[in-house]
Tab-separated table of C-alpha atoms and ligand atoms in Angstrom:
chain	number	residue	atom	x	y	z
A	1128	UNK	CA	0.000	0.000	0.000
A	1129	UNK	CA	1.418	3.334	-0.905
A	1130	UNK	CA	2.356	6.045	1.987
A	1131	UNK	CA	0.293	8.557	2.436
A	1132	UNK	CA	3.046	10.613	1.830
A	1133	UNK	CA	3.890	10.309	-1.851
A	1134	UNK	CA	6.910	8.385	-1.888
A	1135	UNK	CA	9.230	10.226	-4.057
A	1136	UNK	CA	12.618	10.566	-1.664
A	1137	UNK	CA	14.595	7.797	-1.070
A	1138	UNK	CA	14.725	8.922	3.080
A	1139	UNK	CA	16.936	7.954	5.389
A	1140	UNK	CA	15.281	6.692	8.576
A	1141	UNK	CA	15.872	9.658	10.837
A	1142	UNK	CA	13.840	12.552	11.843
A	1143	UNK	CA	15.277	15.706	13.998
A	1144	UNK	CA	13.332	17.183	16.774
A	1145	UNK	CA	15.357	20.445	17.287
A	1146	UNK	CA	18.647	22.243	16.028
A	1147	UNK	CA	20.739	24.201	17.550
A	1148	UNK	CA	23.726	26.069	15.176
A	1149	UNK	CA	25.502	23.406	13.184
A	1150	UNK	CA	23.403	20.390	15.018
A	1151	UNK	CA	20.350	18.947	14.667
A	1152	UNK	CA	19.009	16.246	17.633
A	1153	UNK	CA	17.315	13.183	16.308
A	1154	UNK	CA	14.536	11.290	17.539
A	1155	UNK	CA	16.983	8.446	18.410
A	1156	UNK	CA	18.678	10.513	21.160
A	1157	UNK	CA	21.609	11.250	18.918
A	1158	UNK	CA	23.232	14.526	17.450
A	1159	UNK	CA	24.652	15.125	14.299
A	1160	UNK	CA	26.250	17.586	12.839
A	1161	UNK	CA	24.671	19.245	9.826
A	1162	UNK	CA	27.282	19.661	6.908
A	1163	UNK	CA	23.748	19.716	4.318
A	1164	UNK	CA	22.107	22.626	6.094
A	1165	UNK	CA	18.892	20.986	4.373
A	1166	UNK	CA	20.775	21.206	1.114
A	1167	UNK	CA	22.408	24.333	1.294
A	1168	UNK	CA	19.741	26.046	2.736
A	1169	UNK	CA	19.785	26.903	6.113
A	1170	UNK	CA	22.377	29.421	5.872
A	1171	UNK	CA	22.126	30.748	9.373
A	1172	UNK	CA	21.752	27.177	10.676
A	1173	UNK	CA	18.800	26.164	13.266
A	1174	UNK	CA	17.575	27.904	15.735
A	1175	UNK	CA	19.666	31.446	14.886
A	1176	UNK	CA	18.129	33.876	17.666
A	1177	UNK	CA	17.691	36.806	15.319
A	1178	UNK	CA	16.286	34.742	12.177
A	1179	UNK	CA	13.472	32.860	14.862
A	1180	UNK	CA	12.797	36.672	16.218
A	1181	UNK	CA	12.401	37.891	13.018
A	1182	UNK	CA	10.156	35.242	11.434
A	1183	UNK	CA	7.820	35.199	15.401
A	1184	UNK	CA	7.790	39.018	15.082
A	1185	UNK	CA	6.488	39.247	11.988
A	1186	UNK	CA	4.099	36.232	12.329
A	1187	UNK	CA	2.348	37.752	15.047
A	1188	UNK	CA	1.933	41.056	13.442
A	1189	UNK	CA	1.268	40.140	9.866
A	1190	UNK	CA	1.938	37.127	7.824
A	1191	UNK	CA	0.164	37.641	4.002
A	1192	UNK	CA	-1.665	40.285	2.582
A	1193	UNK	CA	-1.232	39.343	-0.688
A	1194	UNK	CA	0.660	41.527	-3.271
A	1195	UNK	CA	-2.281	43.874	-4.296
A	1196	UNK	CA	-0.624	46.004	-1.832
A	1197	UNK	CA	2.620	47.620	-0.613
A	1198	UNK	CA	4.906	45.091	1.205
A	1199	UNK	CA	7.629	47.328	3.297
A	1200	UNK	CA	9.228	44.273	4.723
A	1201	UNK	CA	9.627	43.469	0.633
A	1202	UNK	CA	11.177	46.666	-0.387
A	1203	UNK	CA	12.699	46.879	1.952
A	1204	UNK	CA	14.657	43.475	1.201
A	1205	UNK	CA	14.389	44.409	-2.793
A	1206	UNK	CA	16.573	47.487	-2.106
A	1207	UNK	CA	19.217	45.579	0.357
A	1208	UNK	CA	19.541	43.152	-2.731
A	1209	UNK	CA	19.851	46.189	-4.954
A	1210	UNK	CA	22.358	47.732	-3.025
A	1211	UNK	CA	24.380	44.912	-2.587
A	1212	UNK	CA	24.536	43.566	-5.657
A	1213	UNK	CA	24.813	43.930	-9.267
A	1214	UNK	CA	20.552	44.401	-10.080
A	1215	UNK	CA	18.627	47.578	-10.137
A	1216	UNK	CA	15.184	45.451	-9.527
A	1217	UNK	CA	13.889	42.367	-7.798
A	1218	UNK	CA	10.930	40.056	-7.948
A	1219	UNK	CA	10.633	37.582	-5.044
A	1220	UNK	CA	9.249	33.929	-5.424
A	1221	UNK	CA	9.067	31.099	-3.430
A	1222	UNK	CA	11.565	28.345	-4.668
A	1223	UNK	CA	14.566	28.038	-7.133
A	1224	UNK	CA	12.792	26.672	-9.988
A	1225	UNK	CA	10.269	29.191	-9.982
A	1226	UNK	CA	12.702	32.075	-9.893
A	1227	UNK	CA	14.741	30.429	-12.721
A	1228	UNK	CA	11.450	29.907	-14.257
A	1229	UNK	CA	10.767	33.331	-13.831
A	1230	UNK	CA	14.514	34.267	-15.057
A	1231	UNK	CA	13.720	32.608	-18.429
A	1232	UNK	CA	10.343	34.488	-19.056
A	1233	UNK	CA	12.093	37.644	-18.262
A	1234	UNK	CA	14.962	37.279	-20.748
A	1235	UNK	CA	12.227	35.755	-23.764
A	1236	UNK	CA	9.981	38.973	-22.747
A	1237	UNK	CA	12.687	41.497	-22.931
A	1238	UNK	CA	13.900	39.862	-26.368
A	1239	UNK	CA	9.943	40.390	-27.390
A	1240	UNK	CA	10.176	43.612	-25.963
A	1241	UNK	CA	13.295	44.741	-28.305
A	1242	UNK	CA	11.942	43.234	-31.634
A	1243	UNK	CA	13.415	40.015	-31.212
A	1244	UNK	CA	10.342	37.852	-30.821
A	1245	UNK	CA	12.105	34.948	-32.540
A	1246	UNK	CA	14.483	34.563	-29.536
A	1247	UNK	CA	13.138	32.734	-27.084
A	1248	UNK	CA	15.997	29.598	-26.769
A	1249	UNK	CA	18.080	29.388	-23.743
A	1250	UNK	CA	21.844	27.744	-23.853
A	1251	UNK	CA	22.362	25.985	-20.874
A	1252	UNK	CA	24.880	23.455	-19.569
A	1253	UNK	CA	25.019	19.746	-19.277
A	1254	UNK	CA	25.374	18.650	-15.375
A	1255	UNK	CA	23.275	21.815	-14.352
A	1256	UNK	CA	20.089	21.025	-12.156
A	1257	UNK	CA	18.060	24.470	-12.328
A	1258	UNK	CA	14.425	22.358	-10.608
A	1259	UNK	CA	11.536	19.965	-11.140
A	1260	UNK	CA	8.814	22.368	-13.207
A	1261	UNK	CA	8.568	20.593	-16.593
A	1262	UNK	CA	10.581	23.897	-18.233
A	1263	UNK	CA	13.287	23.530	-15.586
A	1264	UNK	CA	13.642	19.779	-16.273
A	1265	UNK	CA	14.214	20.822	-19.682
A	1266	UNK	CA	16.799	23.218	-18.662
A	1267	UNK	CA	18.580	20.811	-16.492
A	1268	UNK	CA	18.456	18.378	-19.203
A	1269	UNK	CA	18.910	15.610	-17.289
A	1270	UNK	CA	17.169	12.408	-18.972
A	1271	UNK	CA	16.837	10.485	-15.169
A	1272	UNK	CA	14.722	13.566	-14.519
A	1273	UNK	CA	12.911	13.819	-17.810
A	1274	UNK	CA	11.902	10.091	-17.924
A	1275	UNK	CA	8.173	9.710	-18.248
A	1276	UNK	CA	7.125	13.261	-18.349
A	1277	UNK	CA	6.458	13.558	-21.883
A	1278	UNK	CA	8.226	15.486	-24.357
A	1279	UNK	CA	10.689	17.926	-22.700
A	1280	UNK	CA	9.566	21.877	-23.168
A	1281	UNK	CA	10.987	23.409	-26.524
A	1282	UNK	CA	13.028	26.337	-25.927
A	1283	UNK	CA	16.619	24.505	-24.260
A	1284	UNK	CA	19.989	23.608	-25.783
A	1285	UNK	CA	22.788	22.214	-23.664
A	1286	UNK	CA	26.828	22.376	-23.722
A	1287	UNK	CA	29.356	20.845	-21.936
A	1288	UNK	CA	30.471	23.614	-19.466
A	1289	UNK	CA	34.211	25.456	-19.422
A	1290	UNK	CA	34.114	24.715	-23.545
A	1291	UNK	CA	33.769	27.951	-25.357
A	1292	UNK	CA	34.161	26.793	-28.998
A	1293	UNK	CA	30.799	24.133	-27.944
A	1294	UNK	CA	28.979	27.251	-26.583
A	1295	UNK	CA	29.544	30.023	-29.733
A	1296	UNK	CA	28.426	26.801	-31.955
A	1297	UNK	CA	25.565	26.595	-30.371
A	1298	UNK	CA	23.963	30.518	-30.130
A	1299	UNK	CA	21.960	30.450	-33.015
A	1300	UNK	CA	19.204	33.802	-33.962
A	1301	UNK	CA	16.703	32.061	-31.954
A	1302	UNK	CA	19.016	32.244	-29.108
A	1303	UNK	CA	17.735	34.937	-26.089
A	1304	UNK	CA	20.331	33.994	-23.404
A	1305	UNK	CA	22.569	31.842	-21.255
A	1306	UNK	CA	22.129	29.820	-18.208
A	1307	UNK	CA	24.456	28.648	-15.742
A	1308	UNK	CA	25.352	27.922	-12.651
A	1309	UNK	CA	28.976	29.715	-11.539
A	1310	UNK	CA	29.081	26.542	-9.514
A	1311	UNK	CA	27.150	23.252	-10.605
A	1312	UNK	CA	25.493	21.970	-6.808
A	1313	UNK	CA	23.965	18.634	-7.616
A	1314	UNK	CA	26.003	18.028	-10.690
A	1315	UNK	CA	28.703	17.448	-8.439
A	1316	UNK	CA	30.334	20.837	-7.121
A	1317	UNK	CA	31.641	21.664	-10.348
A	1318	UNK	CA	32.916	25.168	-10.945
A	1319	UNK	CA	32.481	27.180	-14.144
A	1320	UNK	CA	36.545	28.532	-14.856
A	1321	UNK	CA	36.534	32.094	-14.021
A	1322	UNK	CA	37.704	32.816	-17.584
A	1323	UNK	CA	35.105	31.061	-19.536
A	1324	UNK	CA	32.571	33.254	-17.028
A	1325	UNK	CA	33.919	36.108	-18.652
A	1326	UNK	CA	33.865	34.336	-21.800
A	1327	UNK	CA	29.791	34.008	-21.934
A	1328	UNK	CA	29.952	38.170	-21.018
A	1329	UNK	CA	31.892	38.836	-24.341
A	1330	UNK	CA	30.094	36.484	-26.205
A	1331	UNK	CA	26.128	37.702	-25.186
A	1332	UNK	CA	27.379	41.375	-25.562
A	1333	UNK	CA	28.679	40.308	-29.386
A	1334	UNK	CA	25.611	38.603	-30.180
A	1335	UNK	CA	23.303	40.417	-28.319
A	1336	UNK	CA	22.339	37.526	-25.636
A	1337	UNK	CA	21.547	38.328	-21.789
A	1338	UNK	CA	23.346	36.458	-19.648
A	1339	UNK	CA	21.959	34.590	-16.233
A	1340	UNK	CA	22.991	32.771	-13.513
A	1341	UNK	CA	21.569	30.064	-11.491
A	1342	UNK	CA	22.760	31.075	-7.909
A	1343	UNK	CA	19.947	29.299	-5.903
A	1344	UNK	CA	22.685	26.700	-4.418
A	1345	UNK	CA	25.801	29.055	-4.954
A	1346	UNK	CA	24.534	32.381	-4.096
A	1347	UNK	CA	24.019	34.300	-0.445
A	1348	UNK	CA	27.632	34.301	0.735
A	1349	UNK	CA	27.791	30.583	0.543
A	1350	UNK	CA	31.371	30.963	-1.778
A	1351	UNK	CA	32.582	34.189	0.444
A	1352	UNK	CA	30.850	36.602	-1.911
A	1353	UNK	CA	26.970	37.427	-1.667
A	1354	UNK	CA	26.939	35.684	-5.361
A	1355	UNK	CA	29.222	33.509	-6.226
A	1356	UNK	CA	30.369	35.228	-9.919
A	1357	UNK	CA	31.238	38.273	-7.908
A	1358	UNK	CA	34.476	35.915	-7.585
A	1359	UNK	CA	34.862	36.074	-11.494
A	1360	UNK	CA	34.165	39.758	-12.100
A	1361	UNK	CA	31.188	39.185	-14.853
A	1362	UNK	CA	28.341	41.389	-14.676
A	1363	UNK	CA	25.163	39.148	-15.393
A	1364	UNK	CA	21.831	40.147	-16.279
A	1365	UNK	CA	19.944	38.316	-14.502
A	1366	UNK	CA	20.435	36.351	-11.330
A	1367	UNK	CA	18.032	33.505	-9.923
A	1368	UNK	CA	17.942	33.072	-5.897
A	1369	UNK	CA	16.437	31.055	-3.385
A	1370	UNK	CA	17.797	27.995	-0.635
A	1371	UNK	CA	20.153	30.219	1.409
A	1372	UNK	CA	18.160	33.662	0.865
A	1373	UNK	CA	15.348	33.092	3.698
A	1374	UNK	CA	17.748	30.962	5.951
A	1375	UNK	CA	15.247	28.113	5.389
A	1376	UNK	CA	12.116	29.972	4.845
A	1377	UNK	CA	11.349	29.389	1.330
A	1378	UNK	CA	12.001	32.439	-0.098
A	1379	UNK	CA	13.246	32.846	-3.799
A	1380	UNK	CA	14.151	36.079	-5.763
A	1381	UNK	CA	15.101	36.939	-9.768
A	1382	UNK	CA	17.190	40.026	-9.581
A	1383	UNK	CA	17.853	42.197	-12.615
A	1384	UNK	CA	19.276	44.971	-14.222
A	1385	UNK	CA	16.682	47.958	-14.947
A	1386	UNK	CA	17.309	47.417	-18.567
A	1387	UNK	CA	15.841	43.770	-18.625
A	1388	UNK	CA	13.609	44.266	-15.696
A	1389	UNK	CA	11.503	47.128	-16.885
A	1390	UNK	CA	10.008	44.366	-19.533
A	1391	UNK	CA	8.100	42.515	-16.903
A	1392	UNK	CA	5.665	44.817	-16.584
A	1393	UNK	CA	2.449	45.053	-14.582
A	1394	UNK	CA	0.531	41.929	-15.015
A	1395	UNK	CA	3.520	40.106	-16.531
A	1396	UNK	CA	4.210	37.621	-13.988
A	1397	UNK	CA	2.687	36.994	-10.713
A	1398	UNK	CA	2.558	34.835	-7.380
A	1399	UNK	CA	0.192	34.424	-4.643
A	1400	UNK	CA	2.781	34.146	-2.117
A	1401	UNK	CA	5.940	35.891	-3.057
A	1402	UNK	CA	7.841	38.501	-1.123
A	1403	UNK	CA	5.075	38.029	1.675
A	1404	UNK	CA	5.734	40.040	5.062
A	1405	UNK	CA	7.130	36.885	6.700
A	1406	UNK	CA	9.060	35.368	4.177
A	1407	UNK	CA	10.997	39.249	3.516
A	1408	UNK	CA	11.063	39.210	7.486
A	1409	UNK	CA	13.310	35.719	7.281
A	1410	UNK	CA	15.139	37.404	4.194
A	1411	UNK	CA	15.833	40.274	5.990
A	1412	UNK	CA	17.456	38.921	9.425
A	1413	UNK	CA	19.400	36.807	6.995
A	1414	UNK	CA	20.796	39.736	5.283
A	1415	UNK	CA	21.490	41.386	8.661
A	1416	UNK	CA	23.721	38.664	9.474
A	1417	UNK	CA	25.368	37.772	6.102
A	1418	UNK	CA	26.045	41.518	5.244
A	1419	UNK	CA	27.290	42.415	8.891
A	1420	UNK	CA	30.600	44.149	8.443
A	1421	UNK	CA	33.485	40.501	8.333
A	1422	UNK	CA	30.625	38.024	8.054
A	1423	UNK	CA	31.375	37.509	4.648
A	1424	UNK	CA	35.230	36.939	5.547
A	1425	UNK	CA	34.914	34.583	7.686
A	1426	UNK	CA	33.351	32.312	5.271
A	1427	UNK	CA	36.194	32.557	3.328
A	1428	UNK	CA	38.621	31.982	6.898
A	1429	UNK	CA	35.895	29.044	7.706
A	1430	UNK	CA	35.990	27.377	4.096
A	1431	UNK	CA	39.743	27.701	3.735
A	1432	UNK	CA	40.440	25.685	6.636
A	1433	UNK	CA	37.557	23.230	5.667
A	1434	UNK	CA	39.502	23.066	2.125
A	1435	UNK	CA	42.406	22.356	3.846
A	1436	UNK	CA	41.640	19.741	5.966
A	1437	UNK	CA	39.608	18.422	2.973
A	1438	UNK	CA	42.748	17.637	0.968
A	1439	UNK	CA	44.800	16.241	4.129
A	1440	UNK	CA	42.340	13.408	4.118
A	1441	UNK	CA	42.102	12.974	0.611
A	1442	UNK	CA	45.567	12.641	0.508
A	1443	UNK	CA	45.656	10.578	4.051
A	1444	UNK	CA	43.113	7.640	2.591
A	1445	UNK	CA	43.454	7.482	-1.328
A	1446	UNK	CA	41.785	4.742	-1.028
A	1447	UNK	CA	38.261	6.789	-0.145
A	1448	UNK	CA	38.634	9.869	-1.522
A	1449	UNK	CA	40.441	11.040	-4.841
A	1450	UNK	CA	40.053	14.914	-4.817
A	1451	UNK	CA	38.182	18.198	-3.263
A	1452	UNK	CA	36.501	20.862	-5.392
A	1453	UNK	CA	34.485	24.330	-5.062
A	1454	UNK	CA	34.909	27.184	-3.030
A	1455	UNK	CA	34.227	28.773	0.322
A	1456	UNK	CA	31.569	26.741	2.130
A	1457	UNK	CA	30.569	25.135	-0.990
A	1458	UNK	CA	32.955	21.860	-0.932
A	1459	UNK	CA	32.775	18.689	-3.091
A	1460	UNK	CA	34.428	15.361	-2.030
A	1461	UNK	CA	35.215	13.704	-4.982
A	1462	UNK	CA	35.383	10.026	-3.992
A	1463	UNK	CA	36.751	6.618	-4.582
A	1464	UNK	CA	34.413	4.753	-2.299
A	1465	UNK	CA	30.583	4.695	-3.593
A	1466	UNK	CA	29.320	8.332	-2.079
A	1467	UNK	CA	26.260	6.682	-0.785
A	1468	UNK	CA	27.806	4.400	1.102
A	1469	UNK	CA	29.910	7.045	2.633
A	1470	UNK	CA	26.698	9.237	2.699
A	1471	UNK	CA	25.245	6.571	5.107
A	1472	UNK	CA	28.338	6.091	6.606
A	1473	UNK	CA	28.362	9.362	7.879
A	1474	UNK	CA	25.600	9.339	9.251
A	1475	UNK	CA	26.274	6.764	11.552
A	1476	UNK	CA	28.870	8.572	12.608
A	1477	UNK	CA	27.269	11.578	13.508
A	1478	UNK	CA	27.761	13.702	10.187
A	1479	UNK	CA	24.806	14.937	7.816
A	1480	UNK	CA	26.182	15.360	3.978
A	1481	UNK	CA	24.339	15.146	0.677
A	1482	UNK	CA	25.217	12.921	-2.309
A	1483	UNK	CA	25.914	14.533	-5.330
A	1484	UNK	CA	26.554	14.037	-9.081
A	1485	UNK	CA	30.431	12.402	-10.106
A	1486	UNK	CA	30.234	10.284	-7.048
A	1487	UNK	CA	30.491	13.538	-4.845
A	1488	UNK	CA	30.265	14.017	-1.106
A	1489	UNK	CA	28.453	17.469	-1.129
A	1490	UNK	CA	29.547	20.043	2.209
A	1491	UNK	CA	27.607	22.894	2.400
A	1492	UNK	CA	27.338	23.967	5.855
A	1493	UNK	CA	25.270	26.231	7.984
A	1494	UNK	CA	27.542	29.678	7.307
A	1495	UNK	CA	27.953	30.189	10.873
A	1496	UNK	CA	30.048	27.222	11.144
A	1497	UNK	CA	33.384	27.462	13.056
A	1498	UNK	CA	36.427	26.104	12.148
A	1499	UNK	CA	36.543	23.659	14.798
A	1500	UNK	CA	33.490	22.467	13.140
A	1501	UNK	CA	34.723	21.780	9.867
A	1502	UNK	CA	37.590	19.749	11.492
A	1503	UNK	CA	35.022	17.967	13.621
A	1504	UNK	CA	33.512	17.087	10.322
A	1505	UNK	CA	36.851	15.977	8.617
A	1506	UNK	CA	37.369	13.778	11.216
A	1507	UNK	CA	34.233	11.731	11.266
A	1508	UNK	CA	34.281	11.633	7.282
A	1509	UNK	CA	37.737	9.456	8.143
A	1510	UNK	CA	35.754	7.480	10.099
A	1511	UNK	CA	32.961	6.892	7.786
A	1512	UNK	CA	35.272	5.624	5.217
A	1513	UNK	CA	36.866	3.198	7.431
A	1514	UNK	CA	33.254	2.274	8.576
A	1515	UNK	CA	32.716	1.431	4.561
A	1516	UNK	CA	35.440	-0.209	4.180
A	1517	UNK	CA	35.138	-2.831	6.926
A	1518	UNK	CA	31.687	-3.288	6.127
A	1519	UNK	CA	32.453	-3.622	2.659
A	1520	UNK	CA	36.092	-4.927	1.842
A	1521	UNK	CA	34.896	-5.770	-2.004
A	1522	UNK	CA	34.535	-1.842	-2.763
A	1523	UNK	CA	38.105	-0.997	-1.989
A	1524	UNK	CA	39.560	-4.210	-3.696
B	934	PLP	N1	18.811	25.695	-9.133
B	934	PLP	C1	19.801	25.118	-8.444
B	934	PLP	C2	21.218	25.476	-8.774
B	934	PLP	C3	19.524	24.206	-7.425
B	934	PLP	O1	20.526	23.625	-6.743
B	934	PLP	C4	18.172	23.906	-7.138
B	934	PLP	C5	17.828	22.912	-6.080
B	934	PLP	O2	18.611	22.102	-5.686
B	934	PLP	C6	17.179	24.523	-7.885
B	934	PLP	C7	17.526	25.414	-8.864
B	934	PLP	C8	15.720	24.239	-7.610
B	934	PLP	O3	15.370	24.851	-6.416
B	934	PLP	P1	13.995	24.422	-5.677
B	934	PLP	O4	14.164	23.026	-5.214
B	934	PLP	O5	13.868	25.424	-4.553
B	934	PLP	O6	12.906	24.563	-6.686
């Protein structure tokens, strides 16, 4: 007989009944520490004083009016963004796919806007994951994904990433933009090369494409940098946001320049539940934290020594682990050993991670981690591979 909740995740058995920082208690009297911040998500990690204020505040006062009216708590957060970033306008959703969703209709409307109705395909990138809507499945272009859905949405074209020659082959006059992810999440912590970053900026401005980036996974200080392809020096524009941007209240923004924004006009787009009071409060207190004046820095302190310790035990047990990728708190254990084995592994040991593409070990921490943590971490990833191996000689044969 099927569950009664639709049985579409493969869970582990373990539920948490509080979290504290970095840990989360499970019903089984244990605590573990939280290295997939519910999949890069919980940026401030659980329980942060200010974020719980914020959300209880606001809760109490007012939690949805709808957006037939003026949201302060929303402008508020829409001029933060602005101010910090490289957009002149946001709109705020409620999840990743629907603010890349959101991203594509704003770059095929602004190409309808300009005379170029004929525009409307997006180039995007094989390994990306931009959601589950039937157009972001097409985006992502994954055929696991796309598997019994039908026929995939027209309007996506995919290259292998970091290949330039691939990528000017494929823009076409039906192209309207580019898609990517300055770092690849569930593709396996891949990185886009800083140079071919800059690459897709020469090439849109030559061929008159717009440029956007998927930072729902990457974005919100997780790298060091509020977005990730501050790192690279590109101006995009348009940027997709979400996971990390309400701290774990789902919260999800497109943020634009004025000269692609002004397209979506009145009417254009919509959502019932968008940039509500409460979900701007959460986005807020997470912006009071992640833009407080060294924040930022010590992400980059924080994933540094991660990264370190990272390649100590990739080079202590070559037998596990063959390599470490990504950047700040965004770190990918490329591994030898079958990741969910390890995954599993892990956990038994007291350390939440998340699987990811390449037979990658995914760490994307609560920000507020402290080095200590990460070492903490390290160290029970060592165990979990000897755990694997003893259980499972055959693997490392
Ligand atoms: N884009 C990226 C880069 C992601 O990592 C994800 C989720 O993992 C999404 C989009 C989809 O976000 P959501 O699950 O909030 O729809």
């Amino acid at each position: 007989m099927i569950a009664s909740l639709m049985p579409t995740y493969n869970r582990a058995d373990l539920a948490f009944e509080r979290g504290e920082g970095v840990w989360l208690y499970g019903a089984d009297q244990r605590r573990y520490l939280d290295f997939g911040a519910g999949i890069a998500t919980s940026s401030l990690g659980h329980g942060h004083p200010h974020l719980v204020a914020a959300i209880s505040e606001q809760a109490a006062r007012v939690m949805h009016v709808s957006n037939l009216y003026r949201i302060p708590q929303a402008e508020r957060l829409a001029q933060r963004l602005v101010d910090a970033s490289f957009a002149d306008s946001v709109f705020f959703c409620n999840s990743g796919a629907e603010a890349n969703e959101g991203m594509v209709k704003l770059m095929r409307r602004a190409m309808h806007a300009t005379g170029q109705p004929e525009r409307t395909r997006m180039i995007c990138f094989s390994g990306a994951f931009h959601g589950r809507t039937l157009a972001m499945l097409s985006a992502t272009g994954n055929e696991k994904y796309l598997q019994g859905f039908g026929a995939p949405v027209d309007g996506f074209d995919h290259v292998p990433i970091n290949n330039l020659n691939a990528l000017r082959d494929a823009i076409t006059p039906q192209t309207a933009g580019i898609i990517i992810e300055p770092i690849q999440g569930e593709g396996g912590v891949r990185s886009a090369d800083a140079r071919f970053l800059r690459d897709l900026r020469t090439a849109c401005d030559e061929f008159g494409l717009l440029l956007g980036f998927d930072e729902v996974q990457c974005g919100m200080g997780r790298t060091g940098r509020l977005f990730a392809h501050e790192w690279a020096g590109v101006r995009p524009d348009v940027v997709s946001s979400a996971k990390g941007i309400g701290g774990g209240f789902p919260l999800g923004a497109i943020l634009a320049t004025e000269a692609v924004a002004r397209h979506l006009t009145a009417g254009s787009h919509g959502t019932t539940f968008g940039g509500s009071p409460l979900a701007c409060a959460a986005g807020n207190a997470v912006l009071d934290v992640v833009l407080a004046p060294g924040f930022l820095d010590q992400v980059v302190h924080t994933g540094s020594v991660l990264r370190e310790a990272l390649e100590a035990l990739v080079a202590a047990h070559p037998e596990a682990f063959c390599g470490v990728r990504g950047l700040g708190l965004m770190q990918g254990l490329q591994c030898v050993l079958p990741n969910s084995a390890l995954q599993a592994a892990c956990m038994q040991e007291g350390l939440l991670v998340v699987a990811a593409g390449e037979n990658v070990l995914r760490l994307v921490p609560p920000l507020v981690v402290t080095p200590e943590e990460c070492l903490d971490a390290v160290r029970r990833l060592a165990a979990a591979a000897a755990r694997v191996r003893q259980s499972e000689p055959a693997l490392s044969a």
